[in-house]
Amino acid sequence: MTITIVGHGYVGLVSACVFADFGNTVYVVGHTPEKLERLKNGDPIIYEPGLKEVLEKNNKAGRLIFTTDYVESVSQSEIVFITVGTPPKENGEADLSVVLKVAEEIAKNLGDTFTVVSCKSTVPVGTNKKIEEIINKCKKGSAQFAVASCPEFLREGSALHDTFHADRVVIGSESQKAIDLLLKVHTPITGKKIVTDLASAELIKYTSNSVLAMKISFANLISFYCEKTGANVELVLDAVGLDQRIGRIFMDPGVGYGGSCFPKDVKALISTGKLFGIDTQLLEAVDTINEDARINLLNKIIAQVKGKKIAIWGLSFKPNTDDIRFAPSVDIIRALLEKGYELSVYDQEGMNNIKKIFGDKLHYVTNAYDALQEVDALVILTDWNEFKNVDLNKVKKLMKQPLIFDGRNIYDLQTMKELGFNYISTGRATISL
Ligand code: UGA
């Protein structure tokens, strides 16, 4: 098949590489020639494990074509996927301006044969109908098309695996022809195929992300109870999670969720709810508890660090990515700088992105131990494996005092006690010398 994918972020580029790997010819439309040139040369721009290799392989095979040109790409494609960003506006609503602009460009360039225009961007319920209206308004008279919602469920850091081995493929459309084409292009993916109407597909995506965000906020809420009562959040959640109706996964408390999806999607679902007069208190609480998780950690740091020098390990919003969008690190660093702390920071992949925000306000180091020279405390914000496997004796020797705030609960309490650390984690006993 010939496919066009508009956008080359996490969803666009990963989908393009996967569909190309299945043997399709995939046009990837972007608007920055310099970025497209990098992609042509095998540089994925973002850090995502394994992506560079699949990109290079499919570039070499001639199955990926990077272009700014909607004419050649769209007119030849059976399916056009929209994968551009829907960032949050000030009021929490999803900003659809790019999606709708792209729909207009696609409309003007539809070919003479039937085309499915399928939105993979996360868009509020009703958006695919708007896309349909725009295309009907802007297309040439003869062009035949149908819209479909095909939400994406990949996680950053494991995006290729999640796409090749998706649990489910959701296809929402009112057109059987569109559904058949989308089923065909997804054939190599063995996950369950769910065919729905447009609105249901749009809501499936927001429901998935909001339930996951709710599980994390629930774990954080319970960690607050544990801290006040002396209970251990891990014991509580391990036992609760054995109930198969609940499950233990996505219930790790700490400094809260970040990234370009959960924070934005919970807020957007609240915003859609308000539009329809729905009571959105549950979602608002999910969002507030997530902020409280950051504040909880900050208060502990401010109350207990005596000096002014702090090391931060972990800047990306989760391991295996360089993405720092809505990362807990950004909020924590900003608040600590305001309080006058001097910060040395380290992350395997997120350094360049954090530099773009904080410039020369931070001290950047190239390995985890270098951040620790003479610091009064270490704060851990991302659960990279590297931090789980450090030499803790060496860590202790380098620090002015052995004080660790762990926003991801990566160390065992007994080990930290035996090694002689003051160790403050989330929802678990404080270890103090
Ligand atoms: C999330 C969803 O998991 C994907 O299914 C979805 O496709 C994606 O959003 C999207 O909408 O594009 P992602 O944001 O890449 O994926 O990463 P997650 O692994 O979900 O982690 C999100 C945040 O939650 C991270 O900051 C992580 O540290 C945090 N988290 C996760 C916790 O604090 N506790 C947990 O138990 C799990």
GROMACS .gro file of C-alpha atoms and ligand atoms in nm:
model
  470
    1MET     CA    1   0.000   0.000   0.000
    2THR     CA    2   0.100   0.362  -0.034
    3ILE     CA    3   0.047   0.564   0.282
    4THR     CA    4   0.107   0.922   0.388
    5ILE     CA    5   0.181   1.019   0.745
    6VAL     CA    6   0.163   1.387   0.828
    7GLY     CA    7   0.393   1.461   1.122
    8HIS     CA    8   0.713   1.291   1.235
    9GLY     CA    9   0.705   1.307   1.617
   10TYR     CA   10   0.683   0.996   1.835
   11VAL     CA   11   0.357   0.873   1.682
   12GLY     CA   12   0.427   0.980   1.323
   13LEU     CA   13   0.782   0.858   1.286
   14VAL     CA   14   0.731   0.533   1.475
   15SER     CA   15   0.414   0.452   1.275
   16ALA     CA   16   0.592   0.542   0.950
   17CYS     CA   17   0.885   0.313   1.031
   18VAL     CA   18   0.655   0.026   1.135
   19PHE     CA   19   0.426   0.051   0.828
   20ALA     CA   20   0.736   0.077   0.604
   21ASP     CA   21   0.882  -0.228   0.776
   22PHE     CA   22   0.563  -0.415   0.684
   23GLY     CA   23   0.651  -0.345   0.319
   24ASN     CA   24   0.437  -0.037   0.249
   25THR     CA   25   0.561   0.277   0.076
   26VAL     CA   26   0.530   0.557   0.330
   27TYR     CA   27   0.548   0.928   0.261
   28VAL     CA   28   0.621   1.134   0.572
   29VAL     CA   29   0.513   1.496   0.539
   30GLY     CA   30   0.675   1.761   0.757
   31HIS     CA   31   0.724   2.134   0.731
   32THR     CA   32   1.087   2.186   0.838
   33PRO     CA   33   1.327   2.096   0.552
   34GLU     CA   34   1.625   2.073   0.789
   35LYS     CA   35   1.448   1.810   1.002
   36LEU     CA   36   1.335   1.614   0.695
   37GLU     CA   37   1.696   1.612   0.573
   38ARG     CA   38   1.809   1.465   0.905
   39LEU     CA   39   1.539   1.197   0.883
   40LYS     CA   40   1.647   1.113   0.526
   41ASN     CA   41   1.998   1.064   0.663
   42GLY     CA   42   1.878   0.820   0.928
   43ASP     CA   43   1.871   1.058   1.227
   44PRO     CA   44   1.532   1.014   1.407
   45ILE     CA   45   1.579   1.353   1.585
   46ILE     CA   46   1.414   1.213   1.900
   47TYR     CA   47   1.575   0.949   2.121
   48GLU     CA   48   1.373   0.628   2.110
   49PRO     CA   49   1.536   0.286   2.156
   50GLY     CA   50   1.575   0.094   1.827
   51LEU     CA   51   1.419   0.366   1.611
   52LYS     CA   52   1.739   0.470   1.437
   53GLU     CA   53   1.798   0.114   1.315
   54VAL     CA   54   1.446   0.069   1.172
   55LEU     CA   55   1.462   0.415   1.014
   56GLU     CA   56   1.796   0.340   0.847
   57LYS     CA   57   1.677  -0.002   0.727
   58ASN     CA   58   1.362   0.134   0.563
   59ASN     CA   59   1.538   0.441   0.423
   60LYS     CA   60   1.785   0.207   0.257
   61ALA     CA   61   1.502  -0.006   0.118
   62GLY     CA   62   1.347   0.308  -0.035
   63ARG     CA   63   1.019   0.258   0.151
   64LEU     CA   64   1.030   0.590   0.339
   65ILE     CA   65   1.001   0.921   0.156
   66PHE     CA   66   1.040   1.241   0.361
   67THR     CA   67   0.890   1.548   0.202
   68THR     CA   68   0.722   1.886   0.255
   69ASP     CA   69   0.504   1.816  -0.047
   70TYR     CA   70   0.137   1.725   0.004
   71VAL     CA   71   0.072   1.697  -0.371
   72GLU     CA   72   0.276   1.389  -0.458
   73SER     CA   73   0.226   1.215  -0.122
   74VAL     CA   74  -0.147   1.257  -0.056
   75SER     CA   75  -0.264   1.217  -0.415
   76GLN     CA   76  -0.100   0.872  -0.441
   77SER     CA   77  -0.200   0.738  -0.099
   78GLU     CA   78  -0.480   0.502  -0.004
   79ILE     CA   79  -0.452   0.606   0.360
   80VAL     CA   80  -0.340   0.940   0.503
   81PHE     CA   81  -0.268   0.947   0.876
   82ILE     CA   82  -0.268   1.272   1.072
   83THR     CA   83  -0.017   1.249   1.359
   84VAL     CA   84   0.056   1.612   1.444
   85GLY     CA   85   0.056   1.752   1.800
   86THR     CA   86  -0.247   1.868   1.999
   87PRO     CA   87  -0.077   2.065   2.279
   88PRO     CA   88  -0.278   2.202   2.571
   89LYS     CA   89  -0.404   2.560   2.561
   90GLU     CA   90  -0.389   2.776   2.877
   91ASN     CA   91  -0.742   2.662   2.971
   92GLY     CA   92  -0.660   2.292   2.933
   93GLU     CA   93  -0.842   2.248   2.601
   94ALA     CA   94  -0.652   2.062   2.327
   95ASP     CA   95  -0.521   2.299   2.061
   96LEU     CA   96  -0.653   2.158   1.734
   97SER     CA   97  -0.525   2.432   1.506
   98VAL     CA   98  -0.251   2.222   1.343
   99VAL     CA   99  -0.478   1.916   1.300
  100LEU     CA  100  -0.744   2.124   1.127
  101LYS     CA  101  -0.489   2.307   0.907
  102VAL     CA  102  -0.343   1.972   0.802
  103ALA     CA  103  -0.695   1.844   0.720
  104GLU     CA  104  -0.736   2.139   0.484
  105GLU     CA  105  -0.401   2.066   0.311
  106ILE     CA  106  -0.496   1.699   0.273
  107ALA     CA  107  -0.836   1.795   0.128
  108LYS     CA  108  -0.681   2.014  -0.140
  109ASN     CA  109  -0.449   1.735  -0.251
  110LEU     CA  110  -0.672   1.425  -0.250
  111GLY     CA  111  -0.629   1.213  -0.563
  112ASP     CA  112  -0.894   1.064  -0.788
  113THR     CA  113  -0.915   0.731  -0.605
  114PHE     CA  114  -1.079   0.671  -0.266
  115THR     CA  115  -0.866   0.786   0.032
  116VAL     CA  116  -0.904   0.720   0.404
  117VAL     CA  117  -0.808   1.019   0.617
  118SER     CA  118  -0.732   0.873   0.956
  119CYS     CA  119  -0.650   1.073   1.266
  120LYS     CA  120  -0.393   0.923   1.504
  121SER     CA  121  -0.341   1.248   1.692
  122THR     CA  122  -0.518   1.248   2.031
  123VAL     CA  123  -0.824   1.463   1.965
  124PRO     CA  124  -1.137   1.537   2.169
  125VAL     CA  125  -1.457   1.359   2.081
  126GLY     CA  126  -1.619   1.525   1.780
  127THR     CA  127  -1.293   1.632   1.613
  128ASN     CA  128  -1.305   1.371   1.335
  129LYS     CA  129  -1.645   1.509   1.238
  130LYS     CA  130  -1.485   1.854   1.210
  131ILE     CA  131  -1.208   1.706   0.996
  132GLU     CA  132  -1.475   1.555   0.769
  133GLU     CA  133  -1.651   1.893   0.737
  134ILE     CA  134  -1.326   2.070   0.648
  135ILE     CA  135  -1.235   1.812   0.385
  136ASN     CA  136  -1.582   1.828   0.232
  137LYS     CA  137  -1.547   2.206   0.215
  138CYS     CA  138  -1.194   2.218   0.070
  139LYS     CA  139  -1.167   1.914  -0.159
  140LYS     CA  140  -1.195   1.909  -0.538
  141GLY     CA  141  -1.539   1.798  -0.650
  142SER     CA  142  -1.443   1.448  -0.767
  143ALA     CA  143  -1.235   1.336  -0.470
  144GLN     CA  144  -1.373   1.039  -0.274
  145PHE     CA  145  -1.275   1.001   0.093
  146ALA     CA  146  -1.385   0.885   0.438
  147VAL     CA  147  -1.254   0.981   0.779
  148ALA     CA  148  -1.151   0.734   1.048
  149SER     CA  149  -1.022   0.764   1.401
  150CYS     CA  150  -0.728   0.537   1.469
  151PRO     CA  151  -0.587   0.634   1.810
  152GLU     CA  152  -0.234   0.540   1.907
  153PHE     CA  153  -0.140   0.368   2.234
  154LEU     CA  154   0.240   0.356   2.217
  155ARG     CA  155   0.451   0.462   2.515
  156GLU     CA  156   0.767   0.663   2.473
  157GLY     CA  157   1.072   0.454   2.556
  158SER     CA  158   0.908   0.137   2.418
  159ALA     CA  159   0.732   0.290   2.119
  160LEU     CA  160   0.850   0.041   1.855
  161HIS     CA  161   0.766  -0.263   2.064
  162ASP     CA  162   0.424  -0.116   2.153
  163THR     CA  163   0.345  -0.054   1.785
  164PHE     CA  164   0.473  -0.383   1.642
  165HIS     CA  165   0.302  -0.576   1.924
  166ALA     CA  166   0.003  -0.355   2.004
  167ASP     CA  167  -0.253  -0.506   2.245
  168ARG     CA  168  -0.529  -0.363   2.033
  169VAL     CA  169  -0.589  -0.160   1.719
  170VAL     CA  170  -0.889   0.070   1.741
  171ILE     CA  171  -1.056   0.177   1.418
  172GLY     CA  172  -1.352   0.412   1.433
  173SER     CA  173  -1.534   0.498   1.113
  174GLU     CA  174  -1.872   0.517   0.949
  175SER     CA  175  -1.731   0.387   0.619
  176GLN     CA  176  -1.689   0.011   0.565
  177LYS     CA  177  -1.441   0.083   0.283
  178ALA     CA  178  -1.225   0.286   0.525
  179ILE     CA  179  -1.249   0.016   0.793
  180ASP     CA  180  -1.145  -0.254   0.543
  181LEU     CA  181  -0.840  -0.055   0.426
  182LEU     CA  182  -0.733   0.015   0.784
  183LEU     CA  183  -0.780  -0.349   0.885
  184LYS     CA  184  -0.567  -0.447   0.585
  185VAL     CA  185  -0.278  -0.213   0.669
  186HIS     CA  186  -0.281  -0.332   1.032
  187THR     CA  187  -0.294  -0.705   0.938
  188PRO     CA  188   0.064  -0.784   1.053
  189ILE     CA  189  -0.021  -0.654   1.402
  190THR     CA  190  -0.163  -0.948   1.592
  191GLY     CA  191  -0.342  -0.748   1.867
  192LYS     CA  192  -0.721  -0.746   1.881
  193LYS     CA  193  -0.886  -0.521   1.619
  194ILE     CA  194  -1.173  -0.316   1.761
  195VAL     CA  195  -1.405  -0.151   1.512
  196THR     CA  196  -1.622   0.131   1.646
  197ASP     CA  197  -1.799   0.451   1.554
  198LEU     CA  198  -1.594   0.773   1.542
  199ALA     CA  199  -1.690   0.911   1.884
  200SER     CA  200  -1.622   0.582   2.067
  201ALA     CA  201  -1.274   0.555   1.914
  202GLU     CA  202  -1.195   0.911   2.019
  203LEU     CA  203  -1.315   0.843   2.373
  204ILE     CA  204  -1.129   0.511   2.403
  205LYS     CA  205  -0.802   0.701   2.380
  206TYR     CA  206  -0.890   0.957   2.649
  207THR     CA  207  -1.038   0.689   2.872
  208SER     CA  208  -0.723   0.475   2.849
  209ASN     CA  209  -0.490   0.760   2.939
  210SER     CA  210  -0.716   0.897   3.213
  211VAL     CA  211  -0.764   0.558   3.383
  212LEU     CA  212  -0.386   0.507   3.381
  213ALA     CA  213  -0.334   0.858   3.521
  214MET     CA  214  -0.601   0.785   3.782
  215LYS     CA  215  -0.421   0.469   3.892
  216ILE     CA  216  -0.099   0.669   3.942
  217SER     CA  217  -0.281   0.944   4.132
  218PHE     CA  218  -0.455   0.682   4.345
  219ALA     CA  219  -0.117   0.531   4.433
  220ASN     CA  220   0.013   0.878   4.519
  221LEU     CA  221  -0.291   0.953   4.734
  222ILE     CA  222  -0.242   0.629   4.927
  223SER     CA  223   0.127   0.713   4.968
  224PHE     CA  224   0.020   1.033   5.151
  225TYR     CA  225  -0.188   0.818   5.390
  226CYS     CA  226   0.111   0.586   5.438
  227GLU     CA  227   0.341   0.875   5.523
  228LYS     CA  228   0.101   1.001   5.790
  229THR     CA  229   0.026   0.661   5.942
  230GLY     CA  230   0.352   0.467   5.919
  231ALA     CA  231   0.212   0.219   5.665
  232ASN     CA  232   0.430   0.106   5.372
  233VAL     CA  233   0.286   0.195   5.031
  234GLU     CA  234   0.458  -0.094   4.857
  235LEU     CA  235   0.314  -0.352   5.094
  236VAL     CA  236  -0.029  -0.194   5.058
  237LEU     CA  237  -0.023  -0.176   4.678
  238ASP     CA  238   0.139  -0.516   4.629
  239ALA     CA  239  -0.143  -0.674   4.827
  240VAL     CA  240  -0.415  -0.465   4.664
  241GLY     CA  241  -0.270  -0.530   4.317
  242LEU     CA  242  -0.307  -0.906   4.359
  243ASP     CA  243  -0.678  -0.854   4.315
  244GLN     CA  244  -0.703  -0.909   3.940
  245ARG     CA  245  -0.982  -0.655   3.917
  246ILE     CA  246  -0.729  -0.390   4.021
  247GLY     CA  247  -0.379  -0.509   3.919
  248ARG     CA  248  -0.046  -0.372   4.043
  249ILE     CA  249   0.068  -0.221   3.714
  250PHE     CA  250   0.073   0.160   3.681
  251MET     CA  251   0.039   0.202   4.056
  252ASP     CA  252   0.393   0.320   4.132
  253PRO     CA  253   0.378   0.628   4.352
  254GLY     CA  254   0.641   0.901   4.358
  255VAL     CA  255   0.679   1.240   4.204
  256GLY     CA  256   0.382   1.199   3.970
  257TYR     CA  257   0.324   1.150   3.601
  258GLY     CA  258   0.466   1.378   3.332
  259GLY     CA  259   0.512   1.367   2.956
  260SER     CA  260   0.318   1.501   2.664
  261CYS     CA  261   0.014   1.275   2.717
  262PHE     CA  262  -0.130   1.217   3.066
  263PRO     CA  263  -0.113   1.578   3.192
  264LYS     CA  264  -0.257   1.714   2.868
  265ASP     CA  265  -0.517   1.442   2.811
  266VAL     CA  266  -0.663   1.452   3.163
  267LYS     CA  267  -0.699   1.829   3.130
  268ALA     CA  268  -0.852   1.799   2.782
  269LEU     CA  269  -1.106   1.541   2.904
  270ILE     CA  270  -1.201   1.779   3.186
  271SER     CA  271  -1.244   2.053   2.929
  272THR     CA  272  -1.464   1.833   2.705
  273GLY     CA  273  -1.670   1.729   3.010
  274LYS     CA  274  -1.739   2.090   3.100
  275LEU     CA  275  -1.853   2.154   2.745
  276PHE     CA  276  -2.115   1.881   2.783
  277GLY     CA  277  -2.214   1.978   3.140
  278ILE     CA  278  -2.060   1.664   3.292
  279ASP     CA  279  -1.931   1.664   3.650
  280THR     CA  280  -1.552   1.631   3.612
  281GLN     CA  281  -1.453   1.621   3.981
  282LEU     CA  282  -1.288   1.279   3.958
  283LEU     CA  283  -1.060   1.393   3.674
  284GLU     CA  284  -0.985   1.721   3.848
  285ALA     CA  285  -0.876   1.528   4.157
  286VAL     CA  286  -0.646   1.310   3.942
  287ASP     CA  287  -0.481   1.626   3.811
  288THR     CA  288  -0.456   1.793   4.154
  289ILE     CA  289  -0.309   1.485   4.324
  290ASN     CA  290  -0.045   1.474   4.053
  291GLU     CA  291   0.059   1.830   4.144
  292ASP     CA  292   0.042   1.740   4.514
  293ALA     CA  293   0.291   1.458   4.453
  294ARG     CA  294   0.548   1.710   4.331
  295ILE     CA  295   0.469   1.951   4.617
  296ASN     CA  296   0.500   1.666   4.871
  297LEU     CA  297   0.854   1.591   4.754
  298LEU     CA  298   0.949   1.959   4.737
  299ASN     CA  299   0.829   2.024   5.092
  300LYS     CA  300   1.038   1.736   5.221
  301ILE     CA  301   1.348   1.870   5.044
  302ILE     CA  302   1.300   2.226   5.164
  303ALA     CA  303   1.236   2.114   5.522
  304GLN     CA  304   1.531   1.880   5.548
  305VAL     CA  305   1.823   2.001   5.336
  306LYS     CA  306   2.042   2.220   5.551
  307GLY     CA  307   2.289   2.349   5.288
  308LYS     CA  308   2.222   2.491   4.941
  309LYS     CA  309   2.385   2.240   4.704
  310ILE     CA  310   2.166   1.969   4.557
  311ALA     CA  311   2.227   1.706   4.288
  312ILE     CA  312   1.939   1.600   4.063
  313TRP     CA  313   1.946   1.261   3.894
  314GLY     CA  314   1.684   1.215   3.622
  315LEU     CA  315   1.541   1.486   3.400
  316SER     CA  316   1.337   1.301   3.137
  317PHE     CA  317   0.973   1.236   3.232
  318LYS     CA  318   1.041   0.860   3.233
  319PRO     CA  319   1.336   0.633   3.148
  320ASN     CA  320   1.448   0.555   2.792
  321THR     CA  321   1.353   0.889   2.646
  322ASP     CA  322   1.505   1.236   2.616
  323ASP     CA  323   1.159   1.393   2.641
  324ILE     CA  324   1.119   1.644   2.924
  325ARG     CA  325   0.774   1.779   2.833
  326PHE     CA  326   0.574   1.828   3.155
  327ALA     CA  327   0.844   1.629   3.336
  328PRO     CA  328   0.842   1.645   3.717
  329SER     CA  329   1.206   1.758   3.692
  330VAL     CA  330   1.106   2.085   3.524
  331ASP     CA  331   0.868   2.179   3.808
  332ILE     CA  332   1.104   2.068   4.085
  333ILE     CA  333   1.409   2.242   3.934
  334ARG     CA  334   1.213   2.564   3.882
  335ALA     CA  335   1.090   2.564   4.243
  336LEU     CA  336   1.433   2.484   4.388
  337LEU     CA  337   1.600   2.757   4.182
  338GLU     CA  338   1.344   3.005   4.312
  339LYS     CA  339   1.441   2.904   4.665
  340GLY     CA  340   1.807   2.978   4.586
  341TYR     CA  341   1.947   2.623   4.568
  342GLU     CA  342   2.252   2.549   4.347
  343LEU     CA  343   2.175   2.245   4.132
  344SER     CA  344   2.401   1.997   3.952
  345VAL     CA  345   2.195   1.789   3.715
  346TYR     CA  346   2.244   1.462   3.528
  347ASP     CA  347   2.038   1.247   3.292
  348GLN     CA  348   2.145   0.993   3.031
  349GLU     CA  349   1.940   1.152   2.752
  350GLY     CA  350   1.750   1.458   2.876
  351MET     CA  351   2.040   1.705   2.925
  352ASN     CA  352   2.016   1.893   2.595
  353ASN     CA  353   1.644   1.948   2.632
  354ILE     CA  354   1.672   2.072   2.992
  355LYS     CA  355   1.949   2.313   2.883
  356LYS     CA  356   1.703   2.469   2.638
  357ILE     CA  357   1.482   2.568   2.934
  358PHE     CA  358   1.729   2.651   3.211
  359GLY     CA  359   2.045   2.756   3.018
  360ASP     CA  360   2.329   2.855   3.251
  361LYS     CA  361   2.118   2.844   3.568
  362LEU     CA  362   2.220   2.480   3.627
  363HIS     CA  363   2.549   2.296   3.655
  364TYR     CA  364   2.551   2.016   3.396
  365VAL     CA  365   2.765   1.704   3.440
  366THR     CA  366   2.832   1.412   3.211
  367ASN     CA  367   2.809   1.128   3.459
  368ALA     CA  368   2.595   1.055   3.761
  369TYR     CA  369   2.879   1.056   4.016
  370ASP     CA  370   3.011   1.397   3.901
  371ALA     CA  371   2.684   1.557   4.011
  372LEU     CA  372   2.750   1.453   4.371
  373GLN     CA  373   3.071   1.641   4.457
  374GLU     CA  374   3.013   1.817   4.789
  375VAL     CA  375   2.633   1.822   4.763
  376ASP     CA  376   2.407   1.843   5.067
  377ALA     CA  377   2.147   1.612   4.911
  378LEU     CA  378   2.065   1.399   4.607
  379VAL     CA  379   1.715   1.407   4.454
  380ILE     CA  380   1.612   1.125   4.216
  381LEU     CA  381   1.335   1.210   3.970
  382THR     CA  382   1.352   0.942   3.696
  383ASP     CA  383   1.382   0.566   3.746
  384TRP     CA  384   1.657   0.501   3.492
  385ASN     CA  385   1.823   0.158   3.541
  386GLU     CA  386   2.156   0.340   3.564
  387PHE     CA  387   2.051   0.489   3.901
  388LYS     CA  388   1.926   0.155   4.030
  389ASN     CA  389   2.268   0.002   3.962
  390VAL     CA  390   2.505   0.268   4.100
  391ASP     CA  391   2.775   0.199   4.359
  392LEU     CA  392   2.601   0.342   4.665
  393ASN     CA  393   2.920   0.334   4.875
  394LYS     CA  394   3.083   0.561   4.618
  395VAL     CA  395   2.772   0.784   4.620
  396LYS     CA  396   2.801   0.819   4.998
  397LYS     CA  397   3.171   0.908   4.985
  398LEU     CA  398   3.121   1.183   4.726
  399MET     CA  399   2.835   1.363   4.902
  400LYS     CA  400   2.889   1.615   5.181
  401GLN     CA  401   2.618   1.432   5.371
  402PRO     CA  402   2.444   1.105   5.283
  403LEU     CA  403   2.095   1.242   5.224
  404ILE     CA  404   1.880   1.108   4.938
  405PHE     CA  405   1.526   1.207   4.835
  406ASP     CA  406   1.393   0.938   4.607
  407GLY     CA  407   1.094   1.045   4.398
  408ARG     CA  408   1.072   0.698   4.236
  409ASN     CA  409   1.131   0.456   4.527
  410ILE     CA  410   1.417   0.282   4.348
  411TYR     CA  411   1.616   0.160   4.651
  412ASP     CA  412   1.545  -0.098   4.916
  413LEU     CA  413   1.490   0.051   5.265
  414GLN     CA  414   1.697  -0.210   5.448
  415THR     CA  415   1.994  -0.165   5.210
  416MET     CA  416   1.988   0.212   5.258
  417LYS     CA  417   1.979   0.167   5.635
  418GLU     CA  418   2.274  -0.072   5.629
  419LEU     CA  419   2.474   0.162   5.404
  420GLY     CA  420   2.415   0.454   5.641
  421PHE     CA  421   2.203   0.689   5.432
  422ASN     CA  422   1.937   0.933   5.539
  423TYR     CA  423   1.685   0.815   5.286
  424ILE     CA  424   1.349   0.974   5.218
  425SER     CA  425   1.130   0.803   4.963
  426THR     CA  426   0.754   0.810   4.892
  427GLY     CA  427   0.496   0.643   5.117
  428ARG     CA  428   0.761   0.444   5.302
  429ALA     CA  429   0.942   0.487   5.633
  430THR     CA  430   1.208   0.756   5.647
  431ILE     CA  431   1.551   0.608   5.712
  432SER     CA  432   1.749   0.841   5.934
  433LEU     CA  433   2.090   0.799   6.093
  434UGA     C1  434   0.121   0.718   2.777
  434UGA     C2  435   0.040   0.587   2.768
  434UGA     O1  436   0.096   0.491   2.856
  434UGA     C3  437   0.040   0.533   2.624
  434UGA     O2  438  -0.041   0.418   2.617
  434UGA     C4  439  -0.017   0.642   2.531
  434UGA     O3  440  -0.016   0.601   2.395
  434UGA     C5  441   0.068   0.767   2.545
  434UGA     O4  442   0.066   0.812   2.683
  434UGA     C6  443   0.010   0.874   2.454
  434UGA     O5  444  -0.103   0.917   2.476
  434UGA     O6  445   0.074   0.908   2.353
  434UGA     P1  446   0.381   0.779   2.788
  434UGA     O7  447   0.333   0.914   2.835
  434UGA     O8  448   0.479   0.773   2.677
  434UGA     O9  449   0.256   0.688   2.743
  434UGA    O10  450   0.451   0.703   2.913
  434UGA     P2  451   0.398   0.617   3.037
  434UGA    O11  452   0.482   0.497   3.047
  434UGA    O12  453   0.253   0.599   3.033
  434UGA    O13  454   0.434   0.713   3.161
  434UGA     C7  455   0.371   0.837   3.183
  434UGA     C8  456   0.417   0.898   3.313
  434UGA    O14  457   0.362   0.826   3.424
  434UGA     C9  458   0.567   0.897   3.337
  434UGA    O15  459   0.607   1.022   3.393
  434UGA    C10  460   0.589   0.786   3.438
  434UGA    O16  461   0.703   0.805   3.517
  434UGA    C11  462   0.462   0.799   3.519
  434UGA     N1  463   0.425   0.675   3.593
  434UGA    C12  464   0.395   0.562   3.525
  434UGA    C13  465   0.416   0.679   3.731
  434UGA    O17  466   0.442   0.783   3.796
  434UGA     N2  467   0.377   0.565   3.798
  434UGA    C14  468   0.347   0.451   3.732
  434UGA    O18  469   0.310   0.351   3.799
  434UGA    C15  470   0.356   0.448   3.593
   0.00000   0.00000   0.00000
